[in-house]
Amino acid sequence: MLRTLVIAAHPDEPEIYAGGTAALLARAGHAVKFLTLTNGDAGHHHMERLPLARRRAEEAWQAADALGVTAYDIWDVHDGTLEVSVEARLKVLAEIRGWRADVVIALHGHGPGHPDNRAAGRLVEDAVAFATTRNVETGRPPLPRQPLCLTMTDYAALSFHRGELAVDVGPVLDAKLDACLAHASQFLEYAAWQRGFLDDAPAPGDTVKGRAFVARHWAPFLEATDSHRPALAARYGAEHAARVTHAESFALAPYGRQVDEEELRHLLPLFPA
């Protein structure tokens, strides 16, 4: 059994950016954990921080059930206050070691966008450097080998993200959409309010309309496009790649374990032989 850790800044980001890949790994019998480095308590247009943090934790657990994710941990850090510090780096390092991660999926650590997202990416990058270093102590034993590290795209990284690896998530699309819908405070409320289509949001619990709503408004993180085809063809073959309708895209991080194609396929057993 392989162990994958997806690290993001806010609850709902692992689901929209890597939820399909997580579901595929879980269905294949592997262990996947989601970790967010803030509790998301700023992300609403009328709810106060404490009730919002509680609600978002409940939504996260529902999302984990939809995907088959083994664990979902949320740091008690206020949304909007995540900083790149030695203390936070060591906490991330402890999380990576504690999960005994074979694969770590993280946000990009550089570029524009939400400061928490960039900080989360930087913290993972900096922590992984010490994953095997025994004298950097965290209370968790060092890993025997560096994990394979991937970066997932977010809304601010679309312009520079390198889609070197793409996963066909069509077989688990409904699970991914349901995981997003579990975060009703975000997909049906706050983000819809921010982006000006709150009046179009369906009622919570309307799965058919809800899936269609998320699929329409978050298409860049769901649909396979021409930019995905080369990476899809490299691992699924050109014929399969041409048929893929929904995909998730990842870059091979310059940090962590550098692998050849055989080891990549071993650590991410998602592709046909």
PDB file of C-alpha atoms in Angstrom:
ATOM      1  CA  MET A   1       0.000   0.000   0.000  1.00  0.00           C
ATOM      2  CA  LEU A   2       1.319   3.405  -0.999  1.00  0.00           C
ATOM      3  CA  ARG A   3       0.796   6.532   1.080  1.00  0.00           C
ATOM      4  CA  THR A   4       0.031   9.926  -0.459  1.00  0.00           C
ATOM      5  CA  LEU A   5      -0.228  13.242   1.391  1.00  0.00           C
ATOM      6  CA  VAL A   6      -1.965  16.210  -0.245  1.00  0.00           C
ATOM      7  CA  ILE A   7      -1.061  19.495   1.459  1.00  0.00           C
ATOM      8  CA  ALA A   8      -2.951  22.712   0.730  1.00  0.00           C
ATOM      9  CA  ALA A   9      -3.737  25.973   2.491  1.00  0.00           C
ATOM     10  CA  HIS A  10      -7.523  25.793   2.924  1.00  0.00           C
ATOM     11  CA  PRO A  11     -10.188  23.069   3.135  1.00  0.00           C
ATOM     12  CA  ASP A  12     -11.702  22.491  -0.348  1.00  0.00           C
ATOM     13  CA  GLU A  13      -8.397  22.972  -2.230  1.00  0.00           C
ATOM     14  CA  PRO A  14      -7.285  19.323  -2.094  1.00  0.00           C
ATOM     15  CA  GLU A  15     -10.691  18.346  -3.486  1.00  0.00           C
ATOM     16  CA  ILE A  16     -10.845  20.666  -6.504  1.00  0.00           C
ATOM     17  CA  TYR A  17      -7.166  20.436  -7.462  1.00  0.00           C
ATOM     18  CA  ALA A  18      -6.366  16.786  -6.668  1.00  0.00           C
ATOM     19  CA  GLY A  19      -9.599  15.120  -5.574  1.00  0.00           C
ATOM     20  CA  GLY A  20      -9.912  12.863  -8.587  1.00  0.00           C
ATOM     21  CA  THR A  21      -6.385  11.548  -8.242  1.00  0.00           C
ATOM     22  CA  ALA A  22      -7.003  10.960  -4.540  1.00  0.00           C
ATOM     23  CA  ALA A  23     -10.184   9.027  -5.292  1.00  0.00           C
ATOM     24  CA  LEU A  24      -8.440   6.851  -7.873  1.00  0.00           C
ATOM     25  CA  LEU A  25      -5.632   6.015  -5.444  1.00  0.00           C
ATOM     26  CA  ALA A  26      -8.122   5.271  -2.669  1.00  0.00           C
ATOM     27  CA  ARG A  27     -10.169   2.985  -4.904  1.00  0.00           C
ATOM     28  CA  ALA A  28      -6.979   1.121  -5.790  1.00  0.00           C
ATOM     29  CA  GLY A  29      -6.426   0.398  -2.085  1.00  0.00           C
ATOM     30  CA  HIS A  30      -3.862   3.071  -1.271  1.00  0.00           C
ATOM     31  CA  ALA A  31      -3.918   5.485   1.675  1.00  0.00           C
ATOM     32  CA  VAL A  32      -4.473   9.184   1.019  1.00  0.00           C
ATOM     33  CA  LYS A  33      -4.455  11.966   3.581  1.00  0.00           C
ATOM     34  CA  PHE A  34      -5.495  15.593   3.089  1.00  0.00           C
ATOM     35  CA  LEU A  35      -3.860  18.292   5.202  1.00  0.00           C
ATOM     36  CA  THR A  36      -4.642  22.008   5.159  1.00  0.00           C
ATOM     37  CA  LEU A  37      -2.410  24.490   6.943  1.00  0.00           C
ATOM     38  CA  THR A  38      -5.208  26.912   7.860  1.00  0.00           C
ATOM     39  CA  ASN A  39      -8.768  26.331   9.006  1.00  0.00           C
ATOM     40  CA  GLY A  40     -10.367  28.490   6.304  1.00  0.00           C
ATOM     41  CA  ASP A  41     -12.113  30.743   8.808  1.00  0.00           C
ATOM     42  CA  ALA A  42     -11.928  33.897   6.658  1.00  0.00           C
ATOM     43  CA  GLY A  43     -13.680  32.431   3.631  1.00  0.00           C
ATOM     44  CA  HIS A  44     -17.239  33.664   3.884  1.00  0.00           C
ATOM     45  CA  HIS A  45     -19.247  36.807   3.210  1.00  0.00           C
ATOM     46  CA  HIS A  46     -21.347  36.750   6.389  1.00  0.00           C
ATOM     47  CA  MET A  47     -20.312  33.915   8.749  1.00  0.00           C
ATOM     48  CA  GLU A  48     -17.997  34.700  11.671  1.00  0.00           C
ATOM     49  CA  ARG A  49     -14.664  32.923  12.085  1.00  0.00           C
ATOM     50  CA  LEU A  50     -15.432  30.363  14.805  1.00  0.00           C
ATOM     51  CA  PRO A  51     -18.684  28.941  13.407  1.00  0.00           C
ATOM     52  CA  LEU A  52     -17.181  28.998   9.928  1.00  0.00           C
ATOM     53  CA  ALA A  53     -14.119  27.027  11.030  1.00  0.00           C
ATOM     54  CA  ARG A  54     -16.372  24.413  12.643  1.00  0.00           C
ATOM     55  CA  ARG A  55     -18.556  24.217   9.578  1.00  0.00           C
ATOM     56  CA  ARG A  56     -15.600  23.870   7.234  1.00  0.00           C
ATOM     57  CA  ALA A  57     -14.184  21.018   9.293  1.00  0.00           C
ATOM     58  CA  GLU A  58     -17.499  19.176   9.046  1.00  0.00           C
ATOM     59  CA  GLU A  59     -17.569  19.790   5.303  1.00  0.00           C
ATOM     60  CA  ALA A  60     -14.040  18.433   4.987  1.00  0.00           C
ATOM     61  CA  TRP A  61     -14.965  15.171   6.671  1.00  0.00           C
ATOM     62  CA  GLN A  62     -17.947  14.775   4.335  1.00  0.00           C
ATOM     63  CA  ALA A  63     -15.670  15.397   1.376  1.00  0.00           C
ATOM     64  CA  ALA A  64     -13.223  12.772   2.621  1.00  0.00           C
ATOM     65  CA  ASP A  65     -16.062  10.244   2.730  1.00  0.00           C
ATOM     66  CA  ALA A  66     -17.017  11.068  -0.857  1.00  0.00           C
ATOM     67  CA  LEU A  67     -13.475  10.424  -2.083  1.00  0.00           C
ATOM     68  CA  GLY A  68     -12.482   7.555   0.192  1.00  0.00           C
ATOM     69  CA  VAL A  69      -9.693   9.631   1.740  1.00  0.00           C
ATOM     70  CA  THR A  70      -8.276   8.006   4.869  1.00  0.00           C
ATOM     71  CA  ALA A  71      -7.667  11.134   6.967  1.00  0.00           C
ATOM     72  CA  TYR A  72      -8.283  14.874   6.751  1.00  0.00           C
ATOM     73  CA  ASP A  73      -6.373  17.114   9.162  1.00  0.00           C
ATOM     74  CA  ILE A  74      -6.836  20.870   9.481  1.00  0.00           C
ATOM     75  CA  TRP A  75      -4.408  23.085  11.347  1.00  0.00           C
ATOM     76  CA  ASP A  76      -5.865  25.532  13.838  1.00  0.00           C
ATOM     77  CA  VAL A  77      -4.333  28.521  12.028  1.00  0.00           C
ATOM     78  CA  HIS A  78      -6.447  31.496  11.004  1.00  0.00           C
ATOM     79  CA  ASP A  79      -7.115  31.810   7.293  1.00  0.00           C
ATOM     80  CA  GLY A  80      -4.987  34.645   5.914  1.00  0.00           C
ATOM     81  CA  THR A  81      -2.221  34.394   8.512  1.00  0.00           C
ATOM     82  CA  LEU A  82      -0.055  31.465   7.345  1.00  0.00           C
ATOM     83  CA  GLU A  83       3.619  32.407   7.415  1.00  0.00           C
ATOM     84  CA  VAL A  84       6.782  30.756   6.149  1.00  0.00           C
ATOM     85  CA  SER A  85       8.672  30.154   9.379  1.00  0.00           C
ATOM     86  CA  VAL A  86      11.000  27.558  10.843  1.00  0.00           C
ATOM     87  CA  GLU A  87       8.321  26.547  13.347  1.00  0.00           C
ATOM     88  CA  ALA A  88       5.753  25.925  10.593  1.00  0.00           C
ATOM     89  CA  ARG A  89       8.339  24.152   8.442  1.00  0.00           C
ATOM     90  CA  LEU A  90       9.106  21.704  11.244  1.00  0.00           C
ATOM     91  CA  LYS A  91       5.395  21.058  11.755  1.00  0.00           C
ATOM     92  CA  VAL A  92       4.985  20.267   8.056  1.00  0.00           C
ATOM     93  CA  LEU A  93       8.055  18.044   8.220  1.00  0.00           C
ATOM     94  CA  ALA A  94       6.514  16.179  11.153  1.00  0.00           C
ATOM     95  CA  GLU A  95       3.317  15.677   9.133  1.00  0.00           C
ATOM     96  CA  ILE A  96       5.221  14.262   6.148  1.00  0.00           C
ATOM     97  CA  ARG A  97       7.244  11.936   8.350  1.00  0.00           C
ATOM     98  CA  GLY A  98       4.244  10.950  10.449  1.00  0.00           C
ATOM     99  CA  TRP A  99       2.263   9.896   7.399  1.00  0.00           C
ATOM    100  CA  ARG A 100       5.338   8.041   6.047  1.00  0.00           C
ATOM    101  CA  ALA A 101       4.555   9.668   2.710  1.00  0.00           C
ATOM    102  CA  ASP A 102       5.648   8.027  -0.526  1.00  0.00           C
ATOM    103  CA  VAL A 103       4.123  10.898  -2.514  1.00  0.00           C
ATOM    104  CA  VAL A 104       3.481  14.506  -1.493  1.00  0.00           C
ATOM    105  CA  ILE A 105       1.217  16.741  -3.576  1.00  0.00           C
ATOM    106  CA  ALA A 106       1.471  20.452  -2.816  1.00  0.00           C
ATOM    107  CA  LEU A 107       0.643  23.902  -4.113  1.00  0.00           C
ATOM    108  CA  HIS A 108       3.119  25.998  -6.051  1.00  0.00           C
ATOM    109  CA  GLY A 109       5.300  27.956  -3.644  1.00  0.00           C
ATOM    110  CA  HIS A 110       6.039  30.885  -5.909  1.00  0.00           C
ATOM    111  CA  GLY A 111       4.044  33.257  -8.061  1.00  0.00           C
ATOM    112  CA  PRO A 112       0.902  35.352  -7.625  1.00  0.00           C
ATOM    113  CA  GLY A 113      -2.298  34.530  -5.793  1.00  0.00           C
ATOM    114  CA  HIS A 114      -3.395  33.902  -2.221  1.00  0.00           C
ATOM    115  CA  PRO A 115      -0.541  34.441   0.272  1.00  0.00           C
ATOM    116  CA  ASP A 116      -1.602  31.349   2.240  1.00  0.00           C
ATOM    117  CA  ASN A 117      -1.368  29.199  -0.881  1.00  0.00           C
ATOM    118  CA  ARG A 118       2.115  30.404  -1.719  1.00  0.00           C
ATOM    119  CA  ALA A 119       3.196  29.979   1.907  1.00  0.00           C
ATOM    120  CA  ALA A 120       1.824  26.429   1.993  1.00  0.00           C
ATOM    121  CA  GLY A 121       3.767  25.556  -1.141  1.00  0.00           C
ATOM    122  CA  ARG A 122       6.978  27.068   0.213  1.00  0.00           C
ATOM    123  CA  LEU A 123       6.604  25.270   3.532  1.00  0.00           C
ATOM    124  CA  VAL A 124       6.302  21.901   1.809  1.00  0.00           C
ATOM    125  CA  GLU A 125       9.289  22.621  -0.422  1.00  0.00           C
ATOM    126  CA  ASP A 126      11.414  23.664   2.558  1.00  0.00           C
ATOM    127  CA  ALA A 127      10.246  20.785   4.766  1.00  0.00           C
ATOM    128  CA  VAL A 128      10.890  18.051   2.207  1.00  0.00           C
ATOM    129  CA  ALA A 129      14.555  19.050   2.130  1.00  0.00           C
ATOM    130  CA  PHE A 130      14.866  17.551   5.639  1.00  0.00           C
ATOM    131  CA  ALA A 131      12.582  14.517   5.240  1.00  0.00           C
ATOM    132  CA  THR A 132      15.486  12.069   5.631  1.00  0.00           C
ATOM    133  CA  THR A 133      17.745  14.173   7.879  1.00  0.00           C
ATOM    134  CA  ARG A 134      17.854  12.436  11.257  1.00  0.00           C
ATOM    135  CA  ASN A 135      19.367  15.374  13.176  1.00  0.00           C
ATOM    136  CA  VAL A 136      16.489  17.671  12.265  1.00  0.00           C
ATOM    137  CA  GLU A 137      14.189  16.426  14.997  1.00  0.00           C
ATOM    138  CA  THR A 138      10.403  16.623  14.936  1.00  0.00           C
ATOM    139  CA  GLY A 139       9.403  13.792  17.232  1.00  0.00           C
ATOM    140  CA  ARG A 140       8.822  11.604  14.162  1.00  0.00           C
ATOM    141  CA  PRO A 141      11.486   9.330  12.668  1.00  0.00           C
ATOM    142  CA  PRO A 142      13.027  10.458   9.372  1.00  0.00           C
ATOM    143  CA  LEU A 143      11.891   8.852   6.159  1.00  0.00           C
ATOM    144  CA  PRO A 144      14.154   6.239   4.577  1.00  0.00           C
ATOM    145  CA  ARG A 145      13.855   8.036   1.211  1.00  0.00           C
ATOM    146  CA  GLN A 146      12.609  11.364  -0.015  1.00  0.00           C
ATOM    147  CA  PRO A 147       8.994  11.321  -1.229  1.00  0.00           C
ATOM    148  CA  LEU A 148       8.083  11.969  -4.823  1.00  0.00           C
ATOM    149  CA  CYS A 149       6.707  15.506  -4.899  1.00  0.00           C
ATOM    150  CA  LEU A 150       4.150  16.948  -7.314  1.00  0.00           C
ATOM    151  CA  THR A 151       2.726  20.442  -7.513  1.00  0.00           C
ATOM    152  CA  MET A 152      -0.922  20.965  -8.325  1.00  0.00           C
ATOM    153  CA  THR A 153      -2.296  24.017 -10.020  1.00  0.00           C
ATOM    154  CA  ASP A 154      -4.573  26.553  -8.383  1.00  0.00           C
ATOM    155  CA  TYR A 155      -6.424  29.537  -9.808  1.00  0.00           C
ATOM    156  CA  ALA A 156      -3.302  31.746  -9.732  1.00  0.00           C
ATOM    157  CA  ALA A 157      -0.911  29.153 -11.184  1.00  0.00           C
ATOM    158  CA  LEU A 158      -2.785  28.350 -14.384  1.00  0.00           C
ATOM    159  CA  SER A 159      -0.571  30.691 -16.418  1.00  0.00           C
ATOM    160  CA  PHE A 160       2.765  29.114 -15.428  1.00  0.00           C
ATOM    161  CA  HIS A 161       1.919  25.585 -14.233  1.00  0.00           C
ATOM    162  CA  ARG A 162       3.767  22.895 -16.211  1.00  0.00           C
ATOM    163  CA  GLY A 163       1.403  20.003 -16.834  1.00  0.00           C
ATOM    164  CA  GLU A 164       4.059  17.284 -17.017  1.00  0.00           C
ATOM    165  CA  LEU A 165       1.731  14.649 -15.596  1.00  0.00           C
ATOM    166  CA  ALA A 166      -1.995  14.389 -16.223  1.00  0.00           C
ATOM    167  CA  VAL A 167      -4.476  11.949 -14.701  1.00  0.00           C
ATOM    168  CA  ASP A 168      -7.734  10.864 -16.324  1.00  0.00           C
ATOM    169  CA  VAL A 169     -10.272  11.477 -13.560  1.00  0.00           C
ATOM    170  CA  GLY A 170     -13.360  10.778 -15.650  1.00  0.00           C
ATOM    171  CA  PRO A 171     -14.059   7.463 -13.837  1.00  0.00           C
ATOM    172  CA  VAL A 172     -14.306   9.296 -10.494  1.00  0.00           C
ATOM    173  CA  LEU A 173     -15.714  12.621 -11.666  1.00  0.00           C
ATOM    174  CA  ASP A 174     -18.945  12.317  -9.670  1.00  0.00           C
ATOM    175  CA  ALA A 175     -16.985  11.587  -6.491  1.00  0.00           C
ATOM    176  CA  LYS A 176     -14.840  14.673  -7.072  1.00  0.00           C
ATOM    177  CA  LEU A 177     -17.887  16.841  -7.722  1.00  0.00           C
ATOM    178  CA  ASP A 178     -19.613  15.479  -4.619  1.00  0.00           C
ATOM    179  CA  ALA A 179     -16.515  16.246  -2.542  1.00  0.00           C
ATOM    180  CA  CYS A 180     -16.608  19.817  -3.802  1.00  0.00           C
ATOM    181  CA  LEU A 181     -20.326  20.058  -3.069  1.00  0.00           C
ATOM    182  CA  ALA A 182     -19.651  18.907   0.480  1.00  0.00           C
ATOM    183  CA  HIS A 183     -17.913  22.284   0.842  1.00  0.00           C
ATOM    184  CA  ALA A 184     -21.171  24.135   0.347  1.00  0.00           C
ATOM    185  CA  SER A 185     -19.886  27.146   2.282  1.00  0.00           C
ATOM    186  CA  GLN A 186     -17.388  27.668  -0.529  1.00  0.00           C
ATOM    187  CA  PHE A 187     -18.712  26.349  -3.828  1.00  0.00           C
ATOM    188  CA  LEU A 188     -22.363  27.253  -3.284  1.00  0.00           C
ATOM    189  CA  GLU A 189     -21.880  30.355  -1.134  1.00  0.00           C
ATOM    190  CA  TYR A 190     -18.624  32.275  -0.717  1.00  0.00           C
ATOM    191  CA  ALA A 191     -16.905  31.618  -4.052  1.00  0.00           C
ATOM    192  CA  ALA A 192     -20.210  32.013  -5.876  1.00  0.00           C
ATOM    193  CA  TRP A 193     -20.727  35.338  -4.087  1.00  0.00           C
ATOM    194  CA  GLN A 194     -17.171  36.492  -4.846  1.00  0.00           C
ATOM    195  CA  ARG A 195     -17.485  35.623  -8.524  1.00  0.00           C
ATOM    196  CA  GLY A 196     -20.964  37.053  -8.997  1.00  0.00           C
ATOM    197  CA  PHE A 197     -23.114  33.992  -9.603  1.00  0.00           C
ATOM    198  CA  LEU A 198     -24.547  33.372  -6.146  1.00  0.00           C
ATOM    199  CA  ASP A 199     -28.099  33.750  -7.490  1.00  0.00           C
ATOM    200  CA  ASP A 200     -27.473  30.779  -9.794  1.00  0.00           C
ATOM    201  CA  ALA A 201     -26.336  28.433  -7.015  1.00  0.00           C
ATOM    202  CA  PRO A 202     -28.622  25.454  -6.420  1.00  0.00           C
ATOM    203  CA  ALA A 203     -29.904  24.524  -3.001  1.00  0.00           C
ATOM    204  CA  PRO A 204     -27.640  22.290  -0.907  1.00  0.00           C
ATOM    205  CA  GLY A 205     -28.628  18.674  -1.332  1.00  0.00           C
ATOM    206  CA  ASP A 206     -29.620  18.996  -5.006  1.00  0.00           C
ATOM    207  CA  THR A 207     -26.887  16.705  -6.276  1.00  0.00           C
ATOM    208  CA  VAL A 208     -27.761  16.812  -9.979  1.00  0.00           C
ATOM    209  CA  LYS A 209     -27.903  20.599 -10.201  1.00  0.00           C
ATOM    210  CA  GLY A 210     -24.995  20.943  -7.804  1.00  0.00           C
ATOM    211  CA  ARG A 211     -22.688  18.768  -9.884  1.00  0.00           C
ATOM    212  CA  ALA A 212     -23.611  20.686 -13.023  1.00  0.00           C
ATOM    213  CA  PHE A 213     -23.021  24.006 -11.231  1.00  0.00           C
ATOM    214  CA  VAL A 214     -19.513  23.052 -10.069  1.00  0.00           C
ATOM    215  CA  ALA A 215     -18.658  21.492 -13.426  1.00  0.00           C
ATOM    216  CA  ARG A 216     -19.636  24.687 -15.232  1.00  0.00           C
ATOM    217  CA  HIS A 217     -17.997  27.254 -12.989  1.00  0.00           C
ATOM    218  CA  TRP A 218     -14.807  25.350 -12.110  1.00  0.00           C
ATOM    219  CA  ALA A 219     -14.181  23.897 -15.561  1.00  0.00           C
ATOM    220  CA  PRO A 220     -10.452  24.871 -15.663  1.00  0.00           C
ATOM    221  CA  PHE A 221      -9.798  22.419 -12.814  1.00  0.00           C
ATOM    222  CA  LEU A 222     -12.038  19.680 -14.165  1.00  0.00           C
ATOM    223  CA  GLU A 223     -12.035  19.497 -17.934  1.00  0.00           C
ATOM    224  CA  ALA A 224      -9.307  18.001 -20.092  1.00  0.00           C
ATOM    225  CA  THR A 225      -8.017  20.500 -22.651  1.00  0.00           C
ATOM    226  CA  ASP A 226      -5.505  20.434 -25.479  1.00  0.00           C
ATOM    227  CA  SER A 227      -2.807  21.393 -22.966  1.00  0.00           C
ATOM    228  CA  HIS A 228      -3.373  18.069 -21.167  1.00  0.00           C
ATOM    229  CA  ARG A 229      -3.189  15.848 -24.260  1.00  0.00           C
ATOM    230  CA  PRO A 230       0.604  15.390 -24.520  1.00  0.00           C
ATOM    231  CA  ALA A 231       0.925  14.350 -20.879  1.00  0.00           C
ATOM    232  CA  LEU A 232      -2.130  12.101 -21.145  1.00  0.00           C
ATOM    233  CA  ALA A 233      -0.829  10.493 -24.326  1.00  0.00           C
ATOM    234  CA  ALA A 234       2.562   9.825 -22.730  1.00  0.00           C
ATOM    235  CA  ARG A 235       1.011   7.503 -20.143  1.00  0.00           C
ATOM    236  CA  TYR A 236      -2.367   6.417 -21.526  1.00  0.00           C
ATOM    237  CA  GLY A 237      -1.574   6.319 -25.236  1.00  0.00           C
ATOM    238  CA  ALA A 238      -2.820   8.714 -27.906  1.00  0.00           C
ATOM    239  CA  GLU A 239      -6.122   6.921 -28.514  1.00  0.00           C
ATOM    240  CA  HIS A 240      -7.117   6.980 -24.851  1.00  0.00           C
ATOM    241  CA  ALA A 241      -5.855  10.541 -24.413  1.00  0.00           C
ATOM    242  CA  ALA A 242      -8.093  11.771 -27.215  1.00  0.00           C
ATOM    243  CA  ARG A 243     -11.153  10.422 -25.376  1.00  0.00           C
ATOM    244  CA  VAL A 244     -10.395  11.910 -21.942  1.00  0.00           C
ATOM    245  CA  THR A 245     -12.954  14.514 -20.923  1.00  0.00           C
ATOM    246  CA  HIS A 246     -11.794  15.328 -17.377  1.00  0.00           C
ATOM    247  CA  ALA A 247      -8.251  15.448 -16.038  1.00  0.00           C
ATOM    248  CA  GLU A 248      -6.046  16.750 -13.244  1.00  0.00           C
ATOM    249  CA  SER A 249      -2.644  18.210 -14.006  1.00  0.00           C
ATOM    250  CA  PHE A 250       0.562  18.103 -11.962  1.00  0.00           C
ATOM    251  CA  ALA A 251       4.123  19.286 -12.333  1.00  0.00           C
ATOM    252  CA  LEU A 252       7.055  17.173 -11.203  1.00  0.00           C
ATOM    253  CA  ALA A 253       8.560  19.231  -8.388  1.00  0.00           C
ATOM    254  CA  PRO A 254      12.275  20.038  -8.576  1.00  0.00           C
ATOM    255  CA  TYR A 255      12.550  19.010  -4.917  1.00  0.00           C
ATOM    256  CA  GLY A 256      12.007  15.608  -3.336  1.00  0.00           C
ATOM    257  CA  ARG A 257      12.773  12.295  -4.996  1.00  0.00           C
ATOM    258  CA  GLN A 258      13.701  12.517  -8.666  1.00  0.00           C
ATOM    259  CA  VAL A 259      12.419   9.384 -10.378  1.00  0.00           C
ATOM    260  CA  ASP A 260      12.515   7.627 -13.713  1.00  0.00           C
ATOM    261  CA  GLU A 261       9.364   6.555 -15.534  1.00  0.00           C
ATOM    262  CA  GLU A 262       9.322   3.081 -13.965  1.00  0.00           C
ATOM    263  CA  GLU A 263       9.452   4.431 -10.428  1.00  0.00           C
ATOM    264  CA  LEU A 264       6.913   7.139 -11.233  1.00  0.00           C
ATOM    265  CA  ARG A 265       4.445   4.499 -12.354  1.00  0.00           C
ATOM    266  CA  HIS A 266       5.140   2.473  -9.215  1.00  0.00           C
ATOM    267  CA  LEU A 267       4.501   5.432  -6.912  1.00  0.00           C
ATOM    268  CA  LEU A 268       1.444   6.558  -8.903  1.00  0.00           C
ATOM    269  CA  PRO A 269      -0.182   3.283  -9.998  1.00  0.00           C
ATOM    270  CA  LEU A 270      -2.854   5.032 -12.058  1.00  0.00           C
ATOM    271  CA  PHE A 271      -1.755   4.401 -15.622  1.00  0.00           C
ATOM    272  CA  PRO A 272      -2.149   1.388 -17.922  1.00  0.00           C
ATOM    273  CA  ALA A 273       0.912  -0.747 -18.520  1.00  0.00           C
TER     274      ALA A 273
END
